[in-house]
Amino acid sequence: SQQGEEDPQALSIQEGENATMNCSYKTSINNLQWYRQNSGRGLVHLILIRSNEREKHSGRLRVTLDTSKKSSSLLITASRAADTASYFCATEKGSQGNLIFGKGTKLSVKP
Amino acid sequence: SQTIHQWPATLVQPVGSPLSLECTVEGTSNPNLYWYRQAAGRGLQLLFYSVGIGQISSEVPQNLSASRPQDRQFILSSKKLLLSDSGFYLCAWGRQGVTEAFFGQGTRLTVV
């Protein structure tokens, strides 16, 4: 079963706008990660936020975590056409680094 | 630096034929290794993971098997492919005790 569920499933914006994607999960977590996947390629790790953190920044990325609501959001500011990709949240199952991924949000940034 | 190699990039195989996908990691030792499958437009499903040579854990029952003959080599196999085995297969590695995963570029398998 999916631990993380992203919404929206698809998002289309203009270059320069901000993009916000949300992720909900079901069980308690130690951390939550966001990954990016360009079409037909492997996933690339973007950012990890720990359960005791509420917000984290990395360049144009801002991630928030609300453990009381079991939700996280990924904000990409000043989007670029190169940000076009699918974005997945992932939580850890067990202690062996097994990641449970959501179905992803497909972001399209139009120039 | 560490790198992960996965091949082939694309593969078309007839139903009933065998499968062997290989993944190797360079630049690290004793990594955790993972095989994921991604159906079209969906998230990733963990198929197998390994914490050491010869140690394989399966997450879901299926027509596939995995092996780890060497520390940095992970192989996904099938004796007889089914149509439902079609998908995008991704190999990944991670450090022991660290949750971040590093992915290969994937293999697009089409069973016809």
mmCIF file with all atom_site columns, C-alpha atoms in Angstrom:
data_model
loop_
_atom_site.group_PDB
_atom_site.id
_atom_site.type_symbol
_atom_site.label_atom_id
_atom_site.label_alt_id
_atom_site.label_comp_id
_atom_site.label_asym_id
_atom_site.label_entity_id
_atom_site.label_seq_id
_atom_site.pdbx_PDB_ins_code
_atom_site.Cartn_x
_atom_site.Cartn_y
_atom_site.Cartn_z
_atom_site.occupancy
_atom_site.B_iso_or_equiv
_atom_site.pdbx_formal_charge
_atom_site.auth_seq_id
_atom_site.auth_comp_id
_atom_site.auth_asym_id
_atom_site.auth_atom_id
_atom_site.pdbx_PDB_model_num
ATOM 1   C CA . SER A 1 1   ? 0.000  0.000   0.000   1.00 0.00 ? 1   SER A CA 1
ATOM 2   C CA . GLN A 1 2   ? 1.112  3.556   -0.589  1.00 0.00 ? 2   GLN A CA 1
ATOM 3   C CA . GLN A 1 3   ? 2.397  5.366   2.458   1.00 0.00 ? 3   GLN A CA 1
ATOM 4   C CA . GLY A 1 4   ? 2.640  8.748   0.788   1.00 0.00 ? 4   GLY A CA 1
ATOM 5   C CA . GLU A 1 5   ? 0.029  10.262  -1.463  1.00 0.00 ? 5   GLU A CA 1
ATOM 6   C CA . GLU A 1 6   ? 0.792  13.414  -3.398  1.00 0.00 ? 6   GLU A CA 1
ATOM 7   C CA . ASP A 1 7   ? -1.621 15.939  -4.691  1.00 0.00 ? 7   ASP A CA 1
ATOM 8   C CA . PRO A 1 8   ? -2.323 17.295  -7.128  1.00 0.00 ? 8   PRO A CA 1
ATOM 9   C CA . GLN A 1 9   ? -1.631 14.460  -9.538  1.00 0.00 ? 9   GLN A CA 1
ATOM 10  C CA . ALA A 1 10  ? -0.727 16.998  -12.204 1.00 0.00 ? 10  ALA A CA 1
ATOM 11  C CA . LEU A 1 11  ? 0.126  20.679  -12.080 1.00 0.00 ? 11  LEU A CA 1
ATOM 12  C CA . SER A 1 12  ? 0.691  23.051  -14.969 1.00 0.00 ? 12  SER A CA 1
ATOM 13  C CA . ILE A 1 13  ? 2.100  26.527  -14.387 1.00 0.00 ? 13  ILE A CA 1
ATOM 14  C CA . GLN A 1 14  ? 3.919  29.297  -16.202 1.00 0.00 ? 14  GLN A CA 1
ATOM 15  C CA . GLU A 1 15  ? 7.613  29.928  -15.807 1.00 0.00 ? 15  GLU A CA 1
ATOM 16  C CA . GLY A 1 16  ? 8.269  32.248  -12.886 1.00 0.00 ? 16  GLY A CA 1
ATOM 17  C CA . GLU A 1 17  ? 5.265  31.083  -10.871 1.00 0.00 ? 17  GLU A CA 1
ATOM 18  C CA . ASN A 1 18  ? 5.538  29.076  -7.687  1.00 0.00 ? 18  ASN A CA 1
ATOM 19  C CA . ALA A 1 19  ? 4.576  25.404  -7.596  1.00 0.00 ? 19  ALA A CA 1
ATOM 20  C CA . THR A 1 20  ? 3.238  23.727  -4.479  1.00 0.00 ? 20  THR A CA 1
ATOM 21  C CA . MET A 1 21  ? 2.849  19.993  -4.111  1.00 0.00 ? 21  MET A CA 1
ATOM 22  C CA . ASN A 1 22  ? 1.436  18.194  -1.118  1.00 0.00 ? 22  ASN A CA 1
ATOM 23  C CA . CYS A 1 23  ? 2.033  14.794  0.382   1.00 0.00 ? 23  CYS A CA 1
ATOM 24  C CA . SER A 1 24  ? 0.025  12.932  3.005   1.00 0.00 ? 24  SER A CA 1
ATOM 25  C CA . TYR A 1 25  ? 1.159  9.824   4.807   1.00 0.00 ? 25  TYR A CA 1
ATOM 26  C CA . LYS A 1 26  ? -0.416 7.347   7.158   1.00 0.00 ? 26  LYS A CA 1
ATOM 27  C CA . THR A 1 27  ? 1.955  6.174   9.868   1.00 0.00 ? 27  THR A CA 1
ATOM 28  C CA . SER A 1 28  ? 4.476  7.892   12.110  1.00 0.00 ? 28  SER A CA 1
ATOM 29  C CA . ILE A 1 29  ? 7.785  8.720   10.469  1.00 0.00 ? 29  ILE A CA 1
ATOM 30  C CA . ASN A 1 30  ? 11.386 9.537   11.324  1.00 0.00 ? 30  ASN A CA 1
ATOM 31  C CA . ASN A 1 31  ? 11.818 11.619  8.204   1.00 0.00 ? 31  ASN A CA 1
ATOM 32  C CA . LEU A 1 32  ? 10.269 12.382  4.843   1.00 0.00 ? 32  LEU A CA 1
ATOM 33  C CA . GLN A 1 33  ? 12.062 12.815  1.554   1.00 0.00 ? 33  GLN A CA 1
ATOM 34  C CA . TRP A 1 34  ? 11.240 14.405  -1.761  1.00 0.00 ? 34  TRP A CA 1
ATOM 35  C CA . TYR A 1 35  ? 12.551 13.088  -5.064  1.00 0.00 ? 35  TYR A CA 1
ATOM 36  C CA . ARG A 1 36  ? 12.391 14.319  -8.617  1.00 0.00 ? 36  ARG A CA 1
ATOM 37  C CA . GLN A 1 37  ? 12.077 12.177  -11.739 1.00 0.00 ? 37  GLN A CA 1
ATOM 38  C CA . ASN A 1 38  ? 12.574 13.447  -15.243 1.00 0.00 ? 38  ASN A CA 1
ATOM 39  C CA . SER A 1 39  ? 10.565 11.548  -17.827 1.00 0.00 ? 39  SER A CA 1
ATOM 40  C CA . GLY A 1 40  ? 11.936 8.058   -18.364 1.00 0.00 ? 40  GLY A CA 1
ATOM 41  C CA . ARG A 1 41  ? 14.840 8.537   -15.969 1.00 0.00 ? 41  ARG A CA 1
ATOM 42  C CA . GLY A 1 42  ? 15.807 7.550   -12.461 1.00 0.00 ? 42  GLY A CA 1
ATOM 43  C CA . LEU A 1 43  ? 14.873 9.473   -9.342  1.00 0.00 ? 43  LEU A CA 1
ATOM 44  C CA . VAL A 1 44  ? 17.045 12.166  -7.846  1.00 0.00 ? 44  VAL A CA 1
ATOM 45  C CA . HIS A 1 45  ? 16.975 13.002  -4.155  1.00 0.00 ? 45  HIS A CA 1
ATOM 46  C CA . LEU A 1 46  ? 16.007 16.619  -3.492  1.00 0.00 ? 46  LEU A CA 1
ATOM 47  C CA . ILE A 1 47  ? 15.625 17.115  0.211   1.00 0.00 ? 47  ILE A CA 1
ATOM 48  C CA . LEU A 1 48  ? 15.025 15.291  3.484   1.00 0.00 ? 48  LEU A CA 1
ATOM 49  C CA . ILE A 1 49  ? 13.140 16.710  6.433   1.00 0.00 ? 49  ILE A CA 1
ATOM 50  C CA . ARG A 1 50  ? 13.263 15.043  9.838   1.00 0.00 ? 50  ARG A CA 1
ATOM 51  C CA . SER A 1 51  ? 10.235 14.532  12.031  1.00 0.00 ? 51  SER A CA 1
ATOM 52  C CA . ASN A 1 52  ? 11.457 17.166  14.507  1.00 0.00 ? 52  ASN A CA 1
ATOM 53  C CA . GLU A 1 53  ? 11.793 19.799  11.780  1.00 0.00 ? 53  GLU A CA 1
ATOM 54  C CA . ARG A 1 54  ? 8.923  21.957  10.550  1.00 0.00 ? 54  ARG A CA 1
ATOM 55  C CA . GLU A 1 55  ? 10.540 23.651  7.589   1.00 0.00 ? 55  GLU A CA 1
ATOM 56  C CA . LYS A 1 56  ? 13.632 23.252  5.476   1.00 0.00 ? 56  LYS A CA 1
ATOM 57  C CA . HIS A 1 57  ? 15.088 25.173  2.564   1.00 0.00 ? 57  HIS A CA 1
ATOM 58  C CA . SER A 1 58  ? 17.410 24.219  -0.256  1.00 0.00 ? 58  SER A CA 1
ATOM 59  C CA . GLY A 1 59  ? 17.911 26.780  -2.999  1.00 0.00 ? 59  GLY A CA 1
ATOM 60  C CA . ARG A 1 60  ? 14.491 27.386  -4.582  1.00 0.00 ? 60  ARG A CA 1
ATOM 61  C CA . LEU A 1 61  ? 12.960 24.488  -2.662  1.00 0.00 ? 61  LEU A CA 1
ATOM 62  C CA . ARG A 1 62  ? 11.047 24.852  0.558   1.00 0.00 ? 62  ARG A CA 1
ATOM 63  C CA . VAL A 1 63  ? 9.684  21.832  2.369   1.00 0.00 ? 63  VAL A CA 1
ATOM 64  C CA . THR A 1 64  ? 7.324  21.882  5.323   1.00 0.00 ? 64  THR A CA 1
ATOM 65  C CA . LEU A 1 65  ? 6.278  19.039  7.578   1.00 0.00 ? 65  LEU A CA 1
ATOM 66  C CA . ASP A 1 66  ? 3.243  18.865  9.831   1.00 0.00 ? 66  ASP A CA 1
ATOM 67  C CA . THR A 1 67  ? 3.420  15.639  11.799  1.00 0.00 ? 67  THR A CA 1
ATOM 68  C CA . SER A 1 68  ? 0.092  16.326  13.522  1.00 0.00 ? 68  SER A CA 1
ATOM 69  C CA . LYS A 1 69  ? -1.616 16.308  10.129  1.00 0.00 ? 69  LYS A CA 1
ATOM 70  C CA . LYS A 1 70  ? 0.742  13.726  8.661   1.00 0.00 ? 70  LYS A CA 1
ATOM 71  C CA . SER A 1 71  ? 1.423  15.952  5.711   1.00 0.00 ? 71  SER A CA 1
ATOM 72  C CA . SER A 1 72  ? 4.268  17.672  3.914   1.00 0.00 ? 72  SER A CA 1
ATOM 73  C CA . SER A 1 73  ? 4.486  20.221  1.155   1.00 0.00 ? 73  SER A CA 1
ATOM 74  C CA . LEU A 1 74  ? 7.130  21.017  -1.425  1.00 0.00 ? 74  LEU A CA 1
ATOM 75  C CA . LEU A 1 75  ? 7.279  24.542  -2.766  1.00 0.00 ? 75  LEU A CA 1
ATOM 76  C CA . ILE A 1 76  ? 9.365  25.407  -5.811  1.00 0.00 ? 76  ILE A CA 1
ATOM 77  C CA . THR A 1 77  ? 9.734  29.139  -6.144  1.00 0.00 ? 77  THR A CA 1
ATOM 78  C CA . ALA A 1 78  ? 10.301 31.040  -9.379  1.00 0.00 ? 78  ALA A CA 1
ATOM 79  C CA . SER A 1 79  ? 9.811  27.898  -11.434 1.00 0.00 ? 79  SER A CA 1
ATOM 80  C CA . ARG A 1 80  ? 11.728 27.246  -14.635 1.00 0.00 ? 80  ARG A CA 1
ATOM 81  C CA . ALA A 1 81  ? 10.947 25.094  -17.638 1.00 0.00 ? 81  ALA A CA 1
ATOM 82  C CA . ALA A 1 82  ? 13.739 22.778  -16.469 1.00 0.00 ? 82  ALA A CA 1
ATOM 83  C CA . ASP A 1 83  ? 11.713 22.045  -13.309 1.00 0.00 ? 83  ASP A CA 1
ATOM 84  C CA . THR A 1 84  ? 9.287  20.065  -15.459 1.00 0.00 ? 84  THR A CA 1
ATOM 85  C CA . ALA A 1 85  ? 9.316  16.571  -13.933 1.00 0.00 ? 85  ALA A CA 1
ATOM 86  C CA . SER A 1 86  ? 7.432  14.289  -11.588 1.00 0.00 ? 86  SER A CA 1
ATOM 87  C CA . TYR A 1 87  ? 7.921  14.822  -7.877  1.00 0.00 ? 87  TYR A CA 1
ATOM 88  C CA . PHE A 1 88  ? 7.545  12.084  -5.274  1.00 0.00 ? 88  PHE A CA 1
ATOM 89  C CA . CYS A 1 89  ? 7.496  12.057  -1.534  1.00 0.00 ? 89  CYS A CA 1
ATOM 90  C CA . ALA A 1 90  ? 8.883  9.029   0.253   1.00 0.00 ? 90  ALA A CA 1
ATOM 91  C CA . THR A 1 91  ? 8.858  7.716   3.788   1.00 0.00 ? 91  THR A CA 1
ATOM 92  C CA . GLU A 1 92  ? 10.902 4.946   5.304   1.00 0.00 ? 92  GLU A CA 1
ATOM 93  C CA . LYS A 1 93  ? 9.569  1.514   6.117   1.00 0.00 ? 93  LYS A CA 1
ATOM 94  C CA . GLY A 1 94  ? 11.510 -0.456  8.664   1.00 0.00 ? 94  GLY A CA 1
ATOM 95  C CA . SER A 1 95  ? 15.183 0.150   9.399   1.00 0.00 ? 95  SER A CA 1
ATOM 96  C CA . GLN A 1 96  ? 16.798 -1.023  6.150   1.00 0.00 ? 96  GLN A CA 1
ATOM 97  C CA . GLY A 1 97  ? 16.219 2.148   4.192   1.00 0.00 ? 97  GLY A CA 1
ATOM 98  C CA . ASN A 1 98  ? 13.222 0.757   2.328   1.00 0.00 ? 98  ASN A CA 1
ATOM 99  C CA . LEU A 1 99  ? 11.358 3.704   0.895   1.00 0.00 ? 99  LEU A CA 1
ATOM 100 C CA . ILE A 1 100 ? 7.635  3.869   0.294   1.00 0.00 ? 100 ILE A CA 1
ATOM 101 C CA . PHE A 1 101 ? 6.755  6.294   -2.491  1.00 0.00 ? 101 PHE A CA 1
ATOM 102 C CA . GLY A 1 102 ? 3.576  8.088   -3.376  1.00 0.00 ? 102 GLY A CA 1
ATOM 103 C CA . LYS A 1 103 ? 2.228  8.194   -6.912  1.00 0.00 ? 103 LYS A CA 1
ATOM 104 C CA . GLY A 1 104 ? 3.800  11.561  -7.580  1.00 0.00 ? 104 GLY A CA 1
ATOM 105 C CA . THR A 1 105 ? 2.836  14.956  -8.895  1.00 0.00 ? 105 THR A CA 1
ATOM 106 C CA . LYS A 1 106 ? 3.572  15.619  -12.533 1.00 0.00 ? 106 LYS A CA 1
ATOM 107 C CA . LEU A 1 107 ? 4.687  19.239  -12.850 1.00 0.00 ? 107 LEU A CA 1
ATOM 108 C CA . SER A 1 108 ? 4.722  21.003  -16.179 1.00 0.00 ? 108 SER A CA 1
ATOM 109 C CA . VAL A 1 109 ? 6.314  24.450  -16.343 1.00 0.00 ? 109 VAL A CA 1
ATOM 110 C CA . LYS A 1 110 ? 5.558  26.288  -19.543 1.00 0.00 ? 110 LYS A CA 1
ATOM 111 C CA . PRO A 1 111 ? 8.064  28.818  -20.864 1.00 0.00 ? 111 PRO A CA 1
ATOM 112 C CA . SER B 2 1   ? 32.403 9.594   -5.965  1.00 0.00 ? 1   SER B CA 1
ATOM 113 C CA . GLN B 2 2   ? 29.782 6.924   -6.109  1.00 0.00 ? 2   GLN B CA 1
ATOM 114 C CA . THR B 2 3   ? 28.020 5.873   -9.288  1.00 0.00 ? 3   THR B CA 1
ATOM 115 C CA . ILE B 2 4   ? 25.367 3.341   -10.115 1.00 0.00 ? 4   ILE B CA 1
ATOM 116 C CA . HIS B 2 5   ? 25.078 1.596   -13.441 1.00 0.00 ? 5   HIS B CA 1
ATOM 117 C CA . GLN B 2 6   ? 21.985 -0.168  -14.654 1.00 0.00 ? 6   GLN B CA 1
ATOM 118 C CA . TRP B 2 7   ? 21.513 -1.860  -17.997 1.00 0.00 ? 7   TRP B CA 1
ATOM 119 C CA . PRO B 2 8   ? 20.063 -2.250  -20.475 1.00 0.00 ? 8   PRO B CA 1
ATOM 120 C CA . ALA B 2 9   ? 18.101 0.999   -20.795 1.00 0.00 ? 9   ALA B CA 1
ATOM 121 C CA . THR B 2 10  ? 15.333 -0.633  -22.803 1.00 0.00 ? 10  THR B CA 1
ATOM 122 C CA . LEU B 2 11  ? 14.386 -4.227  -23.371 1.00 0.00 ? 11  LEU B CA 1
ATOM 123 C CA . VAL B 2 12  ? 11.647 -5.948  -25.351 1.00 0.00 ? 12  VAL B CA 1
ATOM 124 C CA . GLN B 2 13  ? 11.154 -9.575  -24.485 1.00 0.00 ? 13  GLN B CA 1
ATOM 125 C CA . PRO B 2 14  ? 8.565  -12.181 -25.536 1.00 0.00 ? 14  PRO B CA 1
ATOM 126 C CA . VAL B 2 15  ? 6.270  -13.784 -23.005 1.00 0.00 ? 15  VAL B CA 1
ATOM 127 C CA . GLY B 2 16  ? 7.863  -16.857 -21.487 1.00 0.00 ? 16  GLY B CA 1
ATOM 128 C CA . SER B 2 17  ? 11.439 -15.746 -22.087 1.00 0.00 ? 17  SER B CA 1
ATOM 129 C CA . PRO B 2 18  ? 13.954 -15.314 -19.249 1.00 0.00 ? 18  PRO B CA 1
ATOM 130 C CA . LEU B 2 19  ? 15.102 -11.994 -17.849 1.00 0.00 ? 19  LEU B CA 1
ATOM 131 C CA . SER B 2 20  ? 18.303 -10.729 -16.333 1.00 0.00 ? 20  SER B CA 1
ATOM 132 C CA . LEU B 2 21  ? 18.800 -7.088  -15.385 1.00 0.00 ? 21  LEU B CA 1
ATOM 133 C CA . GLU B 2 22  ? 22.063 -6.062  -13.824 1.00 0.00 ? 22  GLU B CA 1
ATOM 134 C CA . CYS B 2 23  ? 22.956 -3.214  -11.532 1.00 0.00 ? 23  CYS B CA 1
ATOM 135 C CA . THR B 2 24  ? 26.386 -2.328  -10.190 1.00 0.00 ? 24  THR B CA 1
ATOM 136 C CA . VAL B 2 25  ? 27.542 0.340   -7.779  1.00 0.00 ? 25  VAL B CA 1
ATOM 137 C CA . GLU B 2 26  ? 30.987 1.905   -7.727  1.00 0.00 ? 26  GLU B CA 1
ATOM 138 C CA . GLY B 2 27  ? 32.762 3.979   -5.156  1.00 0.00 ? 27  GLY B CA 1
ATOM 139 C CA . THR B 2 28  ? 31.226 2.546   -2.012  1.00 0.00 ? 28  THR B CA 1
ATOM 140 C CA . SER B 2 29  ? 31.263 -0.683  -0.076  1.00 0.00 ? 29  SER B CA 1
ATOM 141 C CA . ASN B 2 30  ? 28.575 -2.715  1.645   1.00 0.00 ? 30  ASN B CA 1
ATOM 142 C CA . PRO B 2 31  ? 25.685 -0.661  0.269   1.00 0.00 ? 31  PRO B CA 1
ATOM 143 C CA . ASN B 2 32  ? 22.048 -1.493  0.736   1.00 0.00 ? 32  ASN B CA 1
ATOM 144 C CA . LEU B 2 33  ? 20.664 -2.363  -2.696  1.00 0.00 ? 33  LEU B CA 1
ATOM 145 C CA . TYR B 2 34  ? 17.106 -2.118  -3.952  1.00 0.00 ? 34  TYR B CA 1
ATOM 146 C CA . TRP B 2 35  ? 14.995 -3.043  -6.969  1.00 0.00 ? 35  TRP B CA 1
ATOM 147 C CA . TYR B 2 36  ? 11.877 -0.981  -7.595  1.00 0.00 ? 36  TYR B CA 1
ATOM 148 C CA . ARG B 2 37  ? 9.244  -1.238  -10.308 1.00 0.00 ? 37  ARG B CA 1
ATOM 149 C CA . GLN B 2 38  ? 7.245  1.686   -11.595 1.00 0.00 ? 38  GLN B CA 1
ATOM 150 C CA . ALA B 2 39  ? 4.056  1.106   -13.554 1.00 0.00 ? 39  ALA B CA 1
ATOM 151 C CA . ALA B 2 40  ? 3.038  3.785   -16.045 1.00 0.00 ? 40  ALA B CA 1
ATOM 152 C CA . GLY B 2 41  ? 1.935  6.964   -14.287 1.00 0.00 ? 41  GLY B CA 1
ATOM 153 C CA . ARG B 2 42  ? 2.348  5.467   -10.851 1.00 0.00 ? 42  ARG B CA 1
ATOM 154 C CA . GLY B 2 43  ? 4.707  5.527   -7.943  1.00 0.00 ? 43  GLY B CA 1
ATOM 155 C CA . LEU B 2 44  ? 7.465  3.082   -7.215  1.00 0.00 ? 44  LEU B CA 1
ATOM 156 C CA . GLN B 2 45  ? 6.908  -0.323  -5.707  1.00 0.00 ? 45  GLN B CA 1
ATOM 157 C CA . LEU B 2 46  ? 9.763  -1.911  -3.793  1.00 0.00 ? 46  LEU B CA 1
ATOM 158 C CA . LEU B 2 47  ? 10.412 -5.414  -5.102  1.00 0.00 ? 47  LEU B CA 1
ATOM 159 C CA . PHE B 2 48  ? 13.602 -6.577  -3.371  1.00 0.00 ? 48  PHE B CA 1
ATOM 160 C CA . TYR B 2 49  ? 16.246 -5.245  -1.074  1.00 0.00 ? 49  TYR B CA 1
ATOM 161 C CA . SER B 2 50  ? 19.588 -6.549  0.093   1.00 0.00 ? 50  SER B CA 1
ATOM 162 C CA . VAL B 2 51  ? 21.774 -5.555  3.029   1.00 0.00 ? 51  VAL B CA 1
ATOM 163 C CA . GLY B 2 52  ? 24.675 -7.833  2.108   1.00 0.00 ? 52  GLY B CA 1
ATOM 164 C CA . ILE B 2 53  ? 26.021 -10.493 -0.245  1.00 0.00 ? 53  ILE B CA 1
ATOM 165 C CA . GLY B 2 54  ? 23.562 -13.335 -0.618  1.00 0.00 ? 54  GLY B CA 1
ATOM 166 C CA . GLN B 2 55  ? 20.966 -11.597 1.565   1.00 0.00 ? 55  GLN B CA 1
ATOM 167 C CA . ILE B 2 56  ? 17.749 -10.901 -0.331  1.00 0.00 ? 56  ILE B CA 1
ATOM 168 C CA . SER B 2 57  ? 14.403 -9.821  1.053   1.00 0.00 ? 57  SER B CA 1
ATOM 169 C CA . SER B 2 58  ? 11.284 -9.769  -1.072  1.00 0.00 ? 58  SER B CA 1
ATOM 170 C CA . GLU B 2 59  ? 8.562  -7.232  -0.485  1.00 0.00 ? 59  GLU B CA 1
ATOM 171 C CA . VAL B 2 60  ? 5.881  -8.650  -2.736  1.00 0.00 ? 60  VAL B CA 1
ATOM 172 C CA . PRO B 2 61  ? 5.211  -12.111 -4.159  1.00 0.00 ? 61  PRO B CA 1
ATOM 173 C CA . GLN B 2 62  ? 5.820  -12.165 -7.872  1.00 0.00 ? 62  GLN B CA 1
ATOM 174 C CA . ASN B 2 63  ? 7.328  -13.796 -10.896 1.00 0.00 ? 63  ASN B CA 1
ATOM 175 C CA . LEU B 2 64  ? 10.728 -12.247 -10.260 1.00 0.00 ? 64  LEU B CA 1
ATOM 176 C CA . SER B 2 65  ? 13.769 -13.059 -8.160  1.00 0.00 ? 65  SER B CA 1
ATOM 177 C CA . ALA B 2 66  ? 16.879 -11.176 -7.161  1.00 0.00 ? 66  ALA B CA 1
ATOM 178 C CA . SER B 2 67  ? 20.438 -12.131 -6.354  1.00 0.00 ? 67  SER B CA 1
ATOM 179 C CA . ARG B 2 68  ? 23.501 -10.388 -4.993  1.00 0.00 ? 68  ARG B CA 1
ATOM 180 C CA . PRO B 2 69  ? 26.540 -12.416 -6.012  1.00 0.00 ? 69  PRO B CA 1
ATOM 181 C CA . GLN B 2 70  ? 28.994 -9.638  -5.163  1.00 0.00 ? 70  GLN B CA 1
ATOM 182 C CA . ASP B 2 71  ? 28.965 -6.739  -2.733  1.00 0.00 ? 71  ASP B CA 1
ATOM 183 C CA . ARG B 2 72  ? 28.145 -4.127  -5.365  1.00 0.00 ? 72  ARG B CA 1
ATOM 184 C CA . GLN B 2 73  ? 26.201 -6.204  -7.871  1.00 0.00 ? 73  GLN B CA 1
ATOM 185 C CA . PHE B 2 74  ? 22.452 -6.737  -7.808  1.00 0.00 ? 74  PHE B CA 1
ATOM 186 C CA . ILE B 2 75  ? 20.616 -8.818  -10.391 1.00 0.00 ? 75  ILE B CA 1
ATOM 187 C CA . LEU B 2 76  ? 16.904 -9.041  -11.122 1.00 0.00 ? 76  LEU B CA 1
ATOM 188 C CA . SER B 2 77  ? 15.794 -12.212 -12.869 1.00 0.00 ? 77  SER B CA 1
ATOM 189 C CA . SER B 2 78  ? 12.853 -14.163 -14.132 1.00 0.00 ? 78  SER B CA 1
ATOM 190 C CA . LYS B 2 79  ? 12.677 -17.642 -15.596 1.00 0.00 ? 79  LYS B CA 1
ATOM 191 C CA . LYS B 2 80  ? 9.550  -16.930 -17.624 1.00 0.00 ? 80  LYS B CA 1
ATOM 192 C CA . LEU B 2 81  ? 8.286  -13.407 -18.215 1.00 0.00 ? 81  LEU B CA 1
ATOM 193 C CA . LEU B 2 82  ? 4.611  -12.518 -18.040 1.00 0.00 ? 82  LEU B CA 1
ATOM 194 C CA . LEU B 2 83  ? 2.879  -9.622  -19.786 1.00 0.00 ? 83  LEU B CA 1
ATOM 195 C CA . SER B 2 84  ? 2.295  -8.103  -16.357 1.00 0.00 ? 84  SER B CA 1
ATOM 196 C CA . ASP B 2 85  ? 6.055  -7.893  -15.781 1.00 0.00 ? 85  ASP B CA 1
ATOM 197 C CA . SER B 2 86  ? 6.225  -4.945  -18.186 1.00 0.00 ? 86  SER B CA 1
ATOM 198 C CA . GLY B 2 87  ? 7.283  -1.741  -16.495 1.00 0.00 ? 87  GLY B CA 1
ATOM 199 C CA . PHE B 2 88  ? 10.116 0.556   -15.587 1.00 0.00 ? 88  PHE B CA 1
ATOM 200 C CA . TYR B 2 89  ? 12.644 -1.104  -13.287 1.00 0.00 ? 89  TYR B CA 1
ATOM 201 C CA . LEU B 2 90  ? 14.889 0.972   -11.108 1.00 0.00 ? 90  LEU B CA 1
ATOM 202 C CA . CYS B 2 91  ? 17.892 -0.101  -9.106  1.00 0.00 ? 91  CYS B CA 1
ATOM 203 C CA . ALA B 2 92  ? 18.971 1.995   -6.158  1.00 0.00 ? 92  ALA B CA 1
ATOM 204 C CA . TRP B 2 93  ? 21.569 1.966   -3.425  1.00 0.00 ? 93  TRP B CA 1
ATOM 205 C CA . GLY B 2 94  ? 21.827 3.530   -0.013  1.00 0.00 ? 94  GLY B CA 1
ATOM 206 C CA . ARG B 2 95  ? 24.317 3.694   2.810   1.00 0.00 ? 95  ARG B CA 1
ATOM 207 C CA . GLN B 2 96  ? 23.740 1.574   5.882   1.00 0.00 ? 96  GLN B CA 1
ATOM 208 C CA . GLY B 2 97  ? 21.770 3.577   8.396   1.00 0.00 ? 97  GLY B CA 1
ATOM 209 C CA . VAL B 2 98  ? 21.079 6.450   5.968   1.00 0.00 ? 98  VAL B CA 1
ATOM 210 C CA . THR B 2 99  ? 17.724 6.732   4.264   1.00 0.00 ? 99  THR B CA 1
ATOM 211 C CA . GLU B 2 100 ? 18.645 8.706   1.143   1.00 0.00 ? 100 GLU B CA 1
ATOM 212 C CA . ALA B 2 101 ? 18.604 6.500   -1.949  1.00 0.00 ? 101 ALA B CA 1
ATOM 213 C CA . PHE B 2 102 ? 20.555 6.910   -5.176  1.00 0.00 ? 102 PHE B CA 1
ATOM 214 C CA . PHE B 2 103 ? 18.897 5.611   -8.293  1.00 0.00 ? 103 PHE B CA 1
ATOM 215 C CA . GLY B 2 104 ? 20.096 4.201   -11.578 1.00 0.00 ? 104 GLY B CA 1
ATOM 216 C CA . GLN B 2 105 ? 18.645 5.410   -14.839 1.00 0.00 ? 105 GLN B CA 1
ATOM 217 C CA . GLY B 2 106 ? 16.185 2.560   -15.087 1.00 0.00 ? 106 GLY B CA 1
ATOM 218 C CA . THR B 2 107 ? 15.309 -0.190  -17.562 1.00 0.00 ? 107 THR B CA 1
ATOM 219 C CA . ARG B 2 108 ? 12.134 0.027   -19.603 1.00 0.00 ? 108 ARG B CA 1
ATOM 220 C CA . LEU B 2 109 ? 10.945 -3.580  -19.992 1.00 0.00 ? 109 LEU B CA 1
ATOM 221 C CA . THR B 2 110 ? 8.205  -4.407  -22.455 1.00 0.00 ? 110 THR B CA 1
ATOM 222 C CA . VAL B 2 111 ? 6.951  -7.962  -22.528 1.00 0.00 ? 111 VAL B CA 1
ATOM 223 C CA . VAL B 2 112 ? 5.174  -8.781  -25.784 1.00 0.00 ? 112 VAL B CA 1
#
